[in-house]
XYZ file of C-alpha atoms in Angstrom:
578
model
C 221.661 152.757 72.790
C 224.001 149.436 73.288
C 221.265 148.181 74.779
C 219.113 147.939 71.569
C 219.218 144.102 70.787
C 218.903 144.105 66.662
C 219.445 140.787 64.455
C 221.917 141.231 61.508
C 223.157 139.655 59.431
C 227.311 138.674 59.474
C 228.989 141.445 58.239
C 231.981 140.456 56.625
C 235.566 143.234 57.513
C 238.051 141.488 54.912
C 237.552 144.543 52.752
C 238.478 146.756 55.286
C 241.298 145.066 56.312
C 242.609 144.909 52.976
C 245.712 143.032 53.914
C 246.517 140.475 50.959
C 249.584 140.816 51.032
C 250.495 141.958 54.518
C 253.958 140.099 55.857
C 253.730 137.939 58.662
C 252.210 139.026 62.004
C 255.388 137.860 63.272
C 257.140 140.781 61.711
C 257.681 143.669 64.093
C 257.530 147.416 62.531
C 258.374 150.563 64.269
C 256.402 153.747 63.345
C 257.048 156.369 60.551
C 259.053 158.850 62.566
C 261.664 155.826 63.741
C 265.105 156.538 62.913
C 265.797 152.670 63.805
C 266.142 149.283 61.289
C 262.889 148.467 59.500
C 262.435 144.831 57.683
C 261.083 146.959 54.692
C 263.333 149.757 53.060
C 260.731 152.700 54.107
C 262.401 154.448 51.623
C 260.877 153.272 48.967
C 257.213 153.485 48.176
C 256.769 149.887 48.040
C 258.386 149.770 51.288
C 255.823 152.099 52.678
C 252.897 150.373 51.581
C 253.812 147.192 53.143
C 254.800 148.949 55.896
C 251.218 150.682 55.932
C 249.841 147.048 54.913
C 251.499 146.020 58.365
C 250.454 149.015 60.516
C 246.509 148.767 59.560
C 246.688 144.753 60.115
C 247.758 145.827 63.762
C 244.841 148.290 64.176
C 247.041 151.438 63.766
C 245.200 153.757 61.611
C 247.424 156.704 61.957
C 250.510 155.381 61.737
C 249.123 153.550 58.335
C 247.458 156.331 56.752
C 250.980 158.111 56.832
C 253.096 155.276 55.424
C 250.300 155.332 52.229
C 250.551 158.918 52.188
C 254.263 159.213 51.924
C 253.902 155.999 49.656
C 251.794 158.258 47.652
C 254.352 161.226 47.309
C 257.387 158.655 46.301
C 255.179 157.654 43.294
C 253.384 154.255 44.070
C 250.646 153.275 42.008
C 246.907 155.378 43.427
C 245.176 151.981 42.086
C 247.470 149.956 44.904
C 246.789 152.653 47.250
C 243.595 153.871 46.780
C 241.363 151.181 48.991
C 243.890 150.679 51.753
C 244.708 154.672 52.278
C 240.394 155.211 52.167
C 240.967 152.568 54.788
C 243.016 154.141 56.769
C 242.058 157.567 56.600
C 238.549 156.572 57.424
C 239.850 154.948 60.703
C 242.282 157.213 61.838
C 239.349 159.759 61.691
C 240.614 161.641 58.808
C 237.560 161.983 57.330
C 237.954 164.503 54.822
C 240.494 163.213 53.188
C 239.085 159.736 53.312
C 235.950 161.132 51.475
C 238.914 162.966 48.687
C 240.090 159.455 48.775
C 237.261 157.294 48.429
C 237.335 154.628 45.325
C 235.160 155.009 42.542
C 237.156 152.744 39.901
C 235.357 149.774 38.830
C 237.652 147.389 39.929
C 237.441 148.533 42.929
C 236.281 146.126 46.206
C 232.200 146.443 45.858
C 232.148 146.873 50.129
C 234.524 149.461 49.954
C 233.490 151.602 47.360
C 229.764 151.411 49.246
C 231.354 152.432 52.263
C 233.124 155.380 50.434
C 229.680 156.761 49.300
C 228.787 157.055 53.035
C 231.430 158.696 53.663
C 231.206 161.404 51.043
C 227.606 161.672 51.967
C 228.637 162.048 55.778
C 231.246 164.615 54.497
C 228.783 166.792 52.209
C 226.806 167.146 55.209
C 229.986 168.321 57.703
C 230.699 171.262 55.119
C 226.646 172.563 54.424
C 226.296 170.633 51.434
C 223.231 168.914 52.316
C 222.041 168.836 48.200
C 224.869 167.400 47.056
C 224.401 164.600 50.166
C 221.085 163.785 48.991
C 221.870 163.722 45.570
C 224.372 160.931 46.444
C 222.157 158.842 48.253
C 219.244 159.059 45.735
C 221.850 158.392 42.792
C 224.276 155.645 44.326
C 222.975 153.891 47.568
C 224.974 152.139 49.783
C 224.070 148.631 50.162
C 225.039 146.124 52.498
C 225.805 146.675 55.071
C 225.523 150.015 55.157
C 221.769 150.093 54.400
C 220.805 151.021 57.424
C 222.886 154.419 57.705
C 221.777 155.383 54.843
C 218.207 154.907 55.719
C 218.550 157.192 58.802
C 221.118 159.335 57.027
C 217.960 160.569 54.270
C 215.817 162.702 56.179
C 218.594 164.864 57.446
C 220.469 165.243 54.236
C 216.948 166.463 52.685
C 216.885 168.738 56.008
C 220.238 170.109 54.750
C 218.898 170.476 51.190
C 216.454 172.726 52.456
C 213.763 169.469 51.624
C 211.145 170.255 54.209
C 209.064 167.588 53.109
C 211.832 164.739 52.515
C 212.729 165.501 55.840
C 209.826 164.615 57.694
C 208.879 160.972 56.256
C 210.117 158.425 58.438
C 213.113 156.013 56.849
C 211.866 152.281 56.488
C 214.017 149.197 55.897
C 211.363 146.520 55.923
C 211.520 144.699 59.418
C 214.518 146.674 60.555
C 214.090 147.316 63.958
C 216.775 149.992 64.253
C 216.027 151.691 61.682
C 212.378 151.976 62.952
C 213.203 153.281 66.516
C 215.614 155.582 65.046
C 214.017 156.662 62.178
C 211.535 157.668 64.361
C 213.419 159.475 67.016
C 214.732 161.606 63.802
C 211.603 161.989 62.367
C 210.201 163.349 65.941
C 213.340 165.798 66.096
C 212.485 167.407 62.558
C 208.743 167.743 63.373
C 209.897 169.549 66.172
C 212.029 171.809 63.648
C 208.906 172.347 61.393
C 207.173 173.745 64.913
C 205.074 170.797 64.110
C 204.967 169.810 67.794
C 201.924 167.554 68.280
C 203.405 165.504 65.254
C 206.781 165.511 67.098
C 205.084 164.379 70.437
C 203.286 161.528 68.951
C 206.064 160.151 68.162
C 207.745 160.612 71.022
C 205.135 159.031 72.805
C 205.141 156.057 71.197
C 209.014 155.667 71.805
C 208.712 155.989 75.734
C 205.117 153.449 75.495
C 207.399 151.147 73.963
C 209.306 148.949 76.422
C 211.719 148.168 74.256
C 212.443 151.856 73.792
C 211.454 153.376 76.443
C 214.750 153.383 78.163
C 216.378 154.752 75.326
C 214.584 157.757 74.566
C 212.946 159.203 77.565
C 215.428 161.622 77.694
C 214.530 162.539 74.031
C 210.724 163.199 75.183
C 211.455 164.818 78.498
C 213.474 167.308 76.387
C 211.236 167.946 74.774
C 208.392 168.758 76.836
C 211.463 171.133 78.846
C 211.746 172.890 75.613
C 208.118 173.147 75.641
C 207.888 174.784 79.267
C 206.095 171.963 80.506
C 208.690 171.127 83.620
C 205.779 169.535 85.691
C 205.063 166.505 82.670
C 208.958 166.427 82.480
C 209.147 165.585 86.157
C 206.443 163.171 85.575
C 207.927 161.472 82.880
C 211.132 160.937 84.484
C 210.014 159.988 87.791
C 208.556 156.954 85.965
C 211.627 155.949 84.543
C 213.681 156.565 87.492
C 211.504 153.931 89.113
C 212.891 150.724 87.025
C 216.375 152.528 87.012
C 216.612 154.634 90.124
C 220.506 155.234 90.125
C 220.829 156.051 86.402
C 222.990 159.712 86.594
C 221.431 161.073 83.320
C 218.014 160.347 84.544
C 218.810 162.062 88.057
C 220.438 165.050 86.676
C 217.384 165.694 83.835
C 214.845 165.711 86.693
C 216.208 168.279 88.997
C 216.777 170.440 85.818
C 213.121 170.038 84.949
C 212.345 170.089 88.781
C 214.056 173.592 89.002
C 212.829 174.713 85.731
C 216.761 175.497 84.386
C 217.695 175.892 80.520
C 216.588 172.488 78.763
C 218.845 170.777 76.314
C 219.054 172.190 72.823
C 216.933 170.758 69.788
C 220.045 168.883 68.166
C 221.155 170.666 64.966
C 221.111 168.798 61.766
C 224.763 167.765 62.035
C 223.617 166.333 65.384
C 220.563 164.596 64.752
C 222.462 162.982 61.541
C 225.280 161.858 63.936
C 223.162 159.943 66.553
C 221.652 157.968 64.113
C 225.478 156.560 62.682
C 226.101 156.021 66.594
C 222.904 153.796 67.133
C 224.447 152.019 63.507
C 228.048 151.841 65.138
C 226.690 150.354 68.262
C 225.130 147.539 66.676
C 228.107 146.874 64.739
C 230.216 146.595 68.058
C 227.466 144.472 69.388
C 228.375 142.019 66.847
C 231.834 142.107 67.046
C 232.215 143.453 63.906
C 234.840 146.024 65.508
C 236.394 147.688 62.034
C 232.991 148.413 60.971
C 232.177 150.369 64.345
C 234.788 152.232 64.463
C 234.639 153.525 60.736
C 230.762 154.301 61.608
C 231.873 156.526 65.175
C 234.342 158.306 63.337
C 231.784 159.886 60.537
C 229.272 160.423 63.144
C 232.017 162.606 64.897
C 232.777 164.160 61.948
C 229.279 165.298 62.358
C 229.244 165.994 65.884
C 233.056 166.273 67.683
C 231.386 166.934 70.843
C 229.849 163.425 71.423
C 230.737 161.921 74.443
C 229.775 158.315 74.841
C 230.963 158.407 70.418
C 234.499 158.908 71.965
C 234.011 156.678 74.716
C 233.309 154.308 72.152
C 236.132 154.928 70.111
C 238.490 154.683 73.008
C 236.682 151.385 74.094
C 237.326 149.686 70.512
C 240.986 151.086 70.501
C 241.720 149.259 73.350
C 240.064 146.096 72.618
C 241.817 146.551 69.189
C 245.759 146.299 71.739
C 246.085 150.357 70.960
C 245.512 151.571 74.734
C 247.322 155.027 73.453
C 245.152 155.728 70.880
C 242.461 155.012 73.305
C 243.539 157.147 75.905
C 243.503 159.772 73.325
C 240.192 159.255 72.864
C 238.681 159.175 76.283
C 240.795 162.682 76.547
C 238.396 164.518 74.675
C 235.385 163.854 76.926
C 235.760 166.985 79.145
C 234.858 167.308 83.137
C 231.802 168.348 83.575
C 230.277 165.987 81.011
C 228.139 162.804 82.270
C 230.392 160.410 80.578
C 233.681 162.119 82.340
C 234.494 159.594 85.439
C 233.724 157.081 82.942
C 235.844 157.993 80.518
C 238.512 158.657 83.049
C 238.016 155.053 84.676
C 239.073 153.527 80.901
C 241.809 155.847 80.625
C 243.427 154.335 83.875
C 242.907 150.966 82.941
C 244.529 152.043 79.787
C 247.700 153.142 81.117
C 247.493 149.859 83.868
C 247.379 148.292 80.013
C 250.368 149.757 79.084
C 252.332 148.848 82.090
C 252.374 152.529 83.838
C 250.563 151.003 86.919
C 251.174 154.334 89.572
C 250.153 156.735 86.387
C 246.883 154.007 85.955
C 246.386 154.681 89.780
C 246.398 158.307 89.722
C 243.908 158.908 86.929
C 241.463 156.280 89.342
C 241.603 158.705 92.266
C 241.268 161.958 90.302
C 237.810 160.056 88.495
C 237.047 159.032 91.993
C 237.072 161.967 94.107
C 235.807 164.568 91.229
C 232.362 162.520 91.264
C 232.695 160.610 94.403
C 228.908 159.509 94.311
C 229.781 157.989 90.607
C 229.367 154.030 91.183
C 231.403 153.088 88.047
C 234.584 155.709 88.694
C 234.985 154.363 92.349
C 234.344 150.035 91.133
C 236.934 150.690 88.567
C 239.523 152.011 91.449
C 238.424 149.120 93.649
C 239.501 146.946 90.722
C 242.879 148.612 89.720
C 243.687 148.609 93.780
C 243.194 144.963 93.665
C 244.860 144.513 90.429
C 247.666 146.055 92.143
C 247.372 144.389 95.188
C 246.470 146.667 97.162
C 244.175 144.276 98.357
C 242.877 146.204 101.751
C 242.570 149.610 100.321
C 240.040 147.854 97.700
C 237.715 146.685 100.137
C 238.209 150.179 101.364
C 236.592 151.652 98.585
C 233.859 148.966 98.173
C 232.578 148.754 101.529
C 230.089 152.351 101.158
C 229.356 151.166 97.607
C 228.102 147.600 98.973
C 226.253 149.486 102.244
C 224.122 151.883 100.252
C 222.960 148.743 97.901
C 222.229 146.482 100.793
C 218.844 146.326 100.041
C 219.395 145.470 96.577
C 223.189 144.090 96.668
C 225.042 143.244 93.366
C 226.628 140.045 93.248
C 229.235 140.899 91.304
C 230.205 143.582 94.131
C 230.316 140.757 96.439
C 232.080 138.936 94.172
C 234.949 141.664 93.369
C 235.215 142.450 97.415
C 235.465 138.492 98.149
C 238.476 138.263 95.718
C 240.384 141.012 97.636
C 239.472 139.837 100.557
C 240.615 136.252 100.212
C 243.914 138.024 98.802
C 244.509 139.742 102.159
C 243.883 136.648 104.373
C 240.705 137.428 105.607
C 239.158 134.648 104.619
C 235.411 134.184 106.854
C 235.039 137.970 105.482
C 235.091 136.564 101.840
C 233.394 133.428 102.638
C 230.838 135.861 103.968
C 230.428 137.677 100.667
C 230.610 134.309 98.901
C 227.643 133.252 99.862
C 225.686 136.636 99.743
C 226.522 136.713 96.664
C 225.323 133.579 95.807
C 221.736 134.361 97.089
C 221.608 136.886 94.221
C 222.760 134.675 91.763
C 222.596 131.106 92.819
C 223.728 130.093 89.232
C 226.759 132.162 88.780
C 229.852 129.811 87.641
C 232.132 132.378 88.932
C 230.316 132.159 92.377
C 230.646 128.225 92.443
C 233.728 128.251 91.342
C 235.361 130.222 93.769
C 233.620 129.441 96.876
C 234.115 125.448 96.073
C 237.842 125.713 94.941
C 238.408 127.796 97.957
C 236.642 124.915 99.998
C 237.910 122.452 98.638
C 241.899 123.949 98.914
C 241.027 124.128 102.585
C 239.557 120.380 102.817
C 236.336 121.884 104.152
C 232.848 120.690 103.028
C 234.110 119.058 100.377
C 231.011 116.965 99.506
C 229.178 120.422 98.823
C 231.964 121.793 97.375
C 232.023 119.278 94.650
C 228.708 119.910 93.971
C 229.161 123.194 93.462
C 232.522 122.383 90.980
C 230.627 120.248 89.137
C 227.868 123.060 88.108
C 230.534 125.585 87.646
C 232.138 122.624 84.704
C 228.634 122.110 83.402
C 228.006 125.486 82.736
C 231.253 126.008 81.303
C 232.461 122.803 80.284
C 235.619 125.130 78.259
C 237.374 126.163 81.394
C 240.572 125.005 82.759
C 240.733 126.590 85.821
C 236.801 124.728 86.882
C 237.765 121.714 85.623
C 241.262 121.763 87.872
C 238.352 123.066 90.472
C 236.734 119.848 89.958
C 239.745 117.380 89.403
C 241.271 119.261 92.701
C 238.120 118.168 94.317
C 238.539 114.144 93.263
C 241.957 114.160 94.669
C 240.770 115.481 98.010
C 238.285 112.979 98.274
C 241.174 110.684 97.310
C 239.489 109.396 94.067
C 243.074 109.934 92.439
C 241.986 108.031 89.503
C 239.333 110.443 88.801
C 241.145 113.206 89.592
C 244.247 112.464 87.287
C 241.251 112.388 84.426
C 240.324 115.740 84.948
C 243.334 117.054 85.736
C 244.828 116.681 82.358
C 242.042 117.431 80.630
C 242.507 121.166 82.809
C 246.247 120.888 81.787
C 245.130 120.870 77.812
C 243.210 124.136 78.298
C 245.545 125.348 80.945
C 248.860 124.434 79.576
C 250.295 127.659 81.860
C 248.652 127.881 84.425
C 251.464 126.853 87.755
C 248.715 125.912 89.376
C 246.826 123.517 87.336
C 250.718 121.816 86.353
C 251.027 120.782 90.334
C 247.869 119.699 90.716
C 248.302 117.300 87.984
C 252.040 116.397 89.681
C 250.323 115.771 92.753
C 248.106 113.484 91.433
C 250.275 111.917 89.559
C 252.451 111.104 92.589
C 248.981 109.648 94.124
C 248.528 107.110 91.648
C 252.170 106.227 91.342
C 253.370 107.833 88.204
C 256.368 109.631 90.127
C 258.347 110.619 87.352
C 255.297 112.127 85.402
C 254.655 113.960 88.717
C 258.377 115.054 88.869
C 258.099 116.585 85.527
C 255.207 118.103 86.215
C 256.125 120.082 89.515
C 259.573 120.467 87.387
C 257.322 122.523 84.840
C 255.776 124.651 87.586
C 259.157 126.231 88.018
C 259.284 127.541 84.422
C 255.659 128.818 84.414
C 256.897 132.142 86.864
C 255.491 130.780 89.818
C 254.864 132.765 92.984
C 256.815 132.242 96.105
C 254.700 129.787 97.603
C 254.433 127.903 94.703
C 257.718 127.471 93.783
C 258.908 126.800 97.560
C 256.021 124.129 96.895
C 257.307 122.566 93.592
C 260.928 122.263 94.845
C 260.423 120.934 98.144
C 258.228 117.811 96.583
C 260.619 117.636 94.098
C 262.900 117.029 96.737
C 260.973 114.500 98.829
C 257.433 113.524 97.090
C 254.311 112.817 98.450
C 254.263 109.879 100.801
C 252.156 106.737 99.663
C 251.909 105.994 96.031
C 249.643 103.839 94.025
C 247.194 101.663 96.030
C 249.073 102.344 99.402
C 248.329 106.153 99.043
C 244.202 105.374 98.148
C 244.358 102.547 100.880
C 245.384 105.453 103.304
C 242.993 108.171 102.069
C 239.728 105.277 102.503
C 241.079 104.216 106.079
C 241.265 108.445 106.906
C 238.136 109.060 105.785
């Protein structure tokens, strides 16, 4: 579904923020159940607006639907309240009352009181009142942004009206692609209610004949023809697919079902159906960064459907991203072993608690993903990563080595590329020069790739006319990065072009301002062209940056006795060397 690639338009989130007059993001708050000091007298119901004000500015919906709610019972004005507790109910997941709370006043934000629409239609449909959903839709549309939704959202609210024929014409939104695909998929699910199956299997048809579909909703049509008995076309079908994605678990795990003729997934219900198509809207939204807007859309389509997987995934994915890694390990809790999406889900949640600083906790969740699906690719990368995160550098290429052996015929750079890292970490350095340049057969072009192989070339003096070629493509494709241009200044001032280097240098200092690393290179070659006291401040600086061992050992011993040469005696030297 993320992999749908839809133009929108910009969407804009200010009205869901709703944070005029939020205090400064300086300000620090502590939660509603704190018995410590507050900047705002939560005892008033002033105080507990701003304080909600605050707490949905920092992306916590909970704790900001209960300051307006308590704001509420001391007496503050509904008219203040009204947009920013819809706000937060909606993204805490409190979706009934969000729909209770929706604003219908006039002067009421235009996006807001569209998006409150959608939610009372998504909440008609929740409780079985699919009449009063369509109603709502036919009488007050949403409108931007929200078109879309509401689009897919008409043929299953006529469904739940008991609208046989409303629910079988396929939504259109002029060139929308979305809306097409997915309108579509719907409109094949409720011909399939209707026992209208050759209706339903055109369509489906047409979805899988699509390539820009077809990877989407072959699992749709293989369903189908399951729930139709016909196991051998199933087979068929997903053989086909398997052979542009031969690893893909769902694909696997739908063909020896049909191979061994076991119960078929069930024809979604309404609530389902209704659900997926908020999920395909929600996934766009993410896909354009528009993060607010996701999560409101993932939260009604779980009001629809609580047992949706990759919906929660989601939601735990935008949580994080959002600085809330406990709201997002709540979340990813709710996806259940057993389910496809579990050793996923269970990767985040360990890079959630490595987020929140409980590193051996972070650990233990990786192992327990790892070894209940021990052929799952992502659950056993994501340990590889947290190992090396941790520096357990060894034990990662532990775990990476069987991973990189069954996909030698097709390896994945960025395998390589993850193995090399720990490798070079553990001193075993022709082993990640080795995967270096594997990986750079796969991807020849791969900044990362030149970056790391030349720096590390280049910090060794070895090949260091290739290695500056390499630099310098890493800089052109991403001329924004401190750490390639240091790579490339680095590069100049083992050549012993100091002027050059010095150039570059502080250019990578700008963008790297804390970076130990990039501050002594830029001492060093300082020192090189004789600017000793800028070079003495700089290595000075190292030491306040929380350099490692080494470099701090570094910093103070040239502190204490320099470089050698300066000025034209030092680039005198370096041409009679070379």
């Amino acid at each position: 579904m993320t992999r749908i690639q839809v133009l929108l338009a910009c969407v804009s989130v200010s009205a869901l923020a709703a944070c005029s007059s939020a205090p400064p993001s300086s300000i620090t708050l502590r939660g509603p159940a704190s018995t410590g000091s507050s900047l705002f007298d939560t005892r008033s119901s002033y105080g507990q607006f701003l304080a909600g004000q605050a707490a949905l500015r920092d992306g916590k919906s909970k704790e900001a639907a209960g300051y307006f709610g308590t704001a509420a019972v001391l007496g503050e004005d509904p008219g203040v309240l009204g947009e920013r507790s819809f706000t937060a109910l909606l993204l805490a997941g409190e979706i009934t009352r969000a729909a209770a709370a929706a604003p219908t006043d006039p002067d009421a934000t235009e996006a807001v009181k569209r998006l409150g629409v959608l939610t009372r239609v998504v909440e008609s449909i929740a409780i079985g009142k699919g009449k009063d959903a369509q109603a709502l839709l036919k009488s007050q549309p949403p409108g931007f942004p929200h078109q879309q939704a509401a689009a897919l959202l008409g043929p299953w609210a006529a469904a739940a009206a008991g609208d046989s024929e409303g629910a079988i014409v396929q939504p259109t939104l002029r060139t929308d692609k979305l809306v097409q695909y997915f309108g579509q998929q719907g409109q094949a699910r409720l011909f399939e209610r209707a026992k209208r199956y050759d209706e339903a299997e055109t369509d489906y048809k047409a979805l899988v004949a699509n390539a820009a579909t077809a990877s989407i909703f072959t699992l749709d049509y293989g369903s189908f023809l399951e729930r139709r008995k016909r196991h051998a076309d199933a087979v068929a079908l997903y053989d086909n697919a398997l052979r542009t994605a031969p690893s893909d678990t769902g694909l696997l795990r739908a063909r020896a079902r049909a191979a061994a003729k076991g119960a078929p997934p069930a024809l979604p219900t309404i609530r389902q159906g209704a659900a997926e198509g908020l999920v395909a809207c929600a996934a766009t939204f993410a896909g354009e960064r528009q993060s607010q807007f996701a999560l409101a859309y993932l939260r009604l389509a779980l009001r629809l459907d609580p047992t949706r997987d990759e919906a929660w995934v989601l939601v735990g994915d935008l949580l994080n991203q959002g600085e809330d890694p406990q709201g997002a390990i709540e979340a990813y809790a709710h996806v259940q072993p057993g389910s496809p999406h579990y050793a996923s889900a269970q990767s985040k949640t360990a890079w959630a608690w490595n987020d929140i600083g409980d590193k051996a906790k972070a650990l233990d969740v990786a192992k327990a993903a790892s070894a209940a699906a021990p052929n799952d690719r992502d659950a056993s990368v994501a340990l590889a990563d947290l190992l090396r995160a941790g520096g357990q550098w060894n034990e990662s290429v532990a775990v990476l080595d069987p991973i990189i052996a069954r996909e030698a015929q097709a390896p994945d750079w960025r395998l390589l590329y993850l193995r090399a890292v720990a490798l070079e970490q553990a001193k075993r350095w022709p082993e990640a020069e080795r995967d270096l340049k594997a990986a750079l057969k796969v991807n020849p072009d791969e900044p990362e790739l030149l970056n790391f192989l030349g720096y590390s070339w280049i910090d060794r003096n070895e090949n260091l006319a290739e290695a500056l070629g390499m630099v310098q493509k890493a800089v052109a494709a991403r001329p924004q990065s401190g750490a390639m241009l240091d790579s490339l200044g680095w590069a100049y001032y083992r050549l012993g072009d100091y002027k050059t280097a010095v150039q570059k240098l502080e250019a990578a200092v700008e963008m790297e301002p804390g970076d130990p690393d990039v501050n002594g290179h830029l001492g060093d070659a300082y020192w090189k062209v004789g600017r000793q006291t800028e070079a003495k401040f700089q290595w000075q600086r190292v030491l306040s940056l929380e350099p490692d061992d080494k470099q701090k050992a570094e910093s103070e011993t040239k502190l204490k006795t320099g470089l050698g040469p300066t000025g034209a005696a030092a680039i005198k030297s370096t041409v009679a060397h070379n």
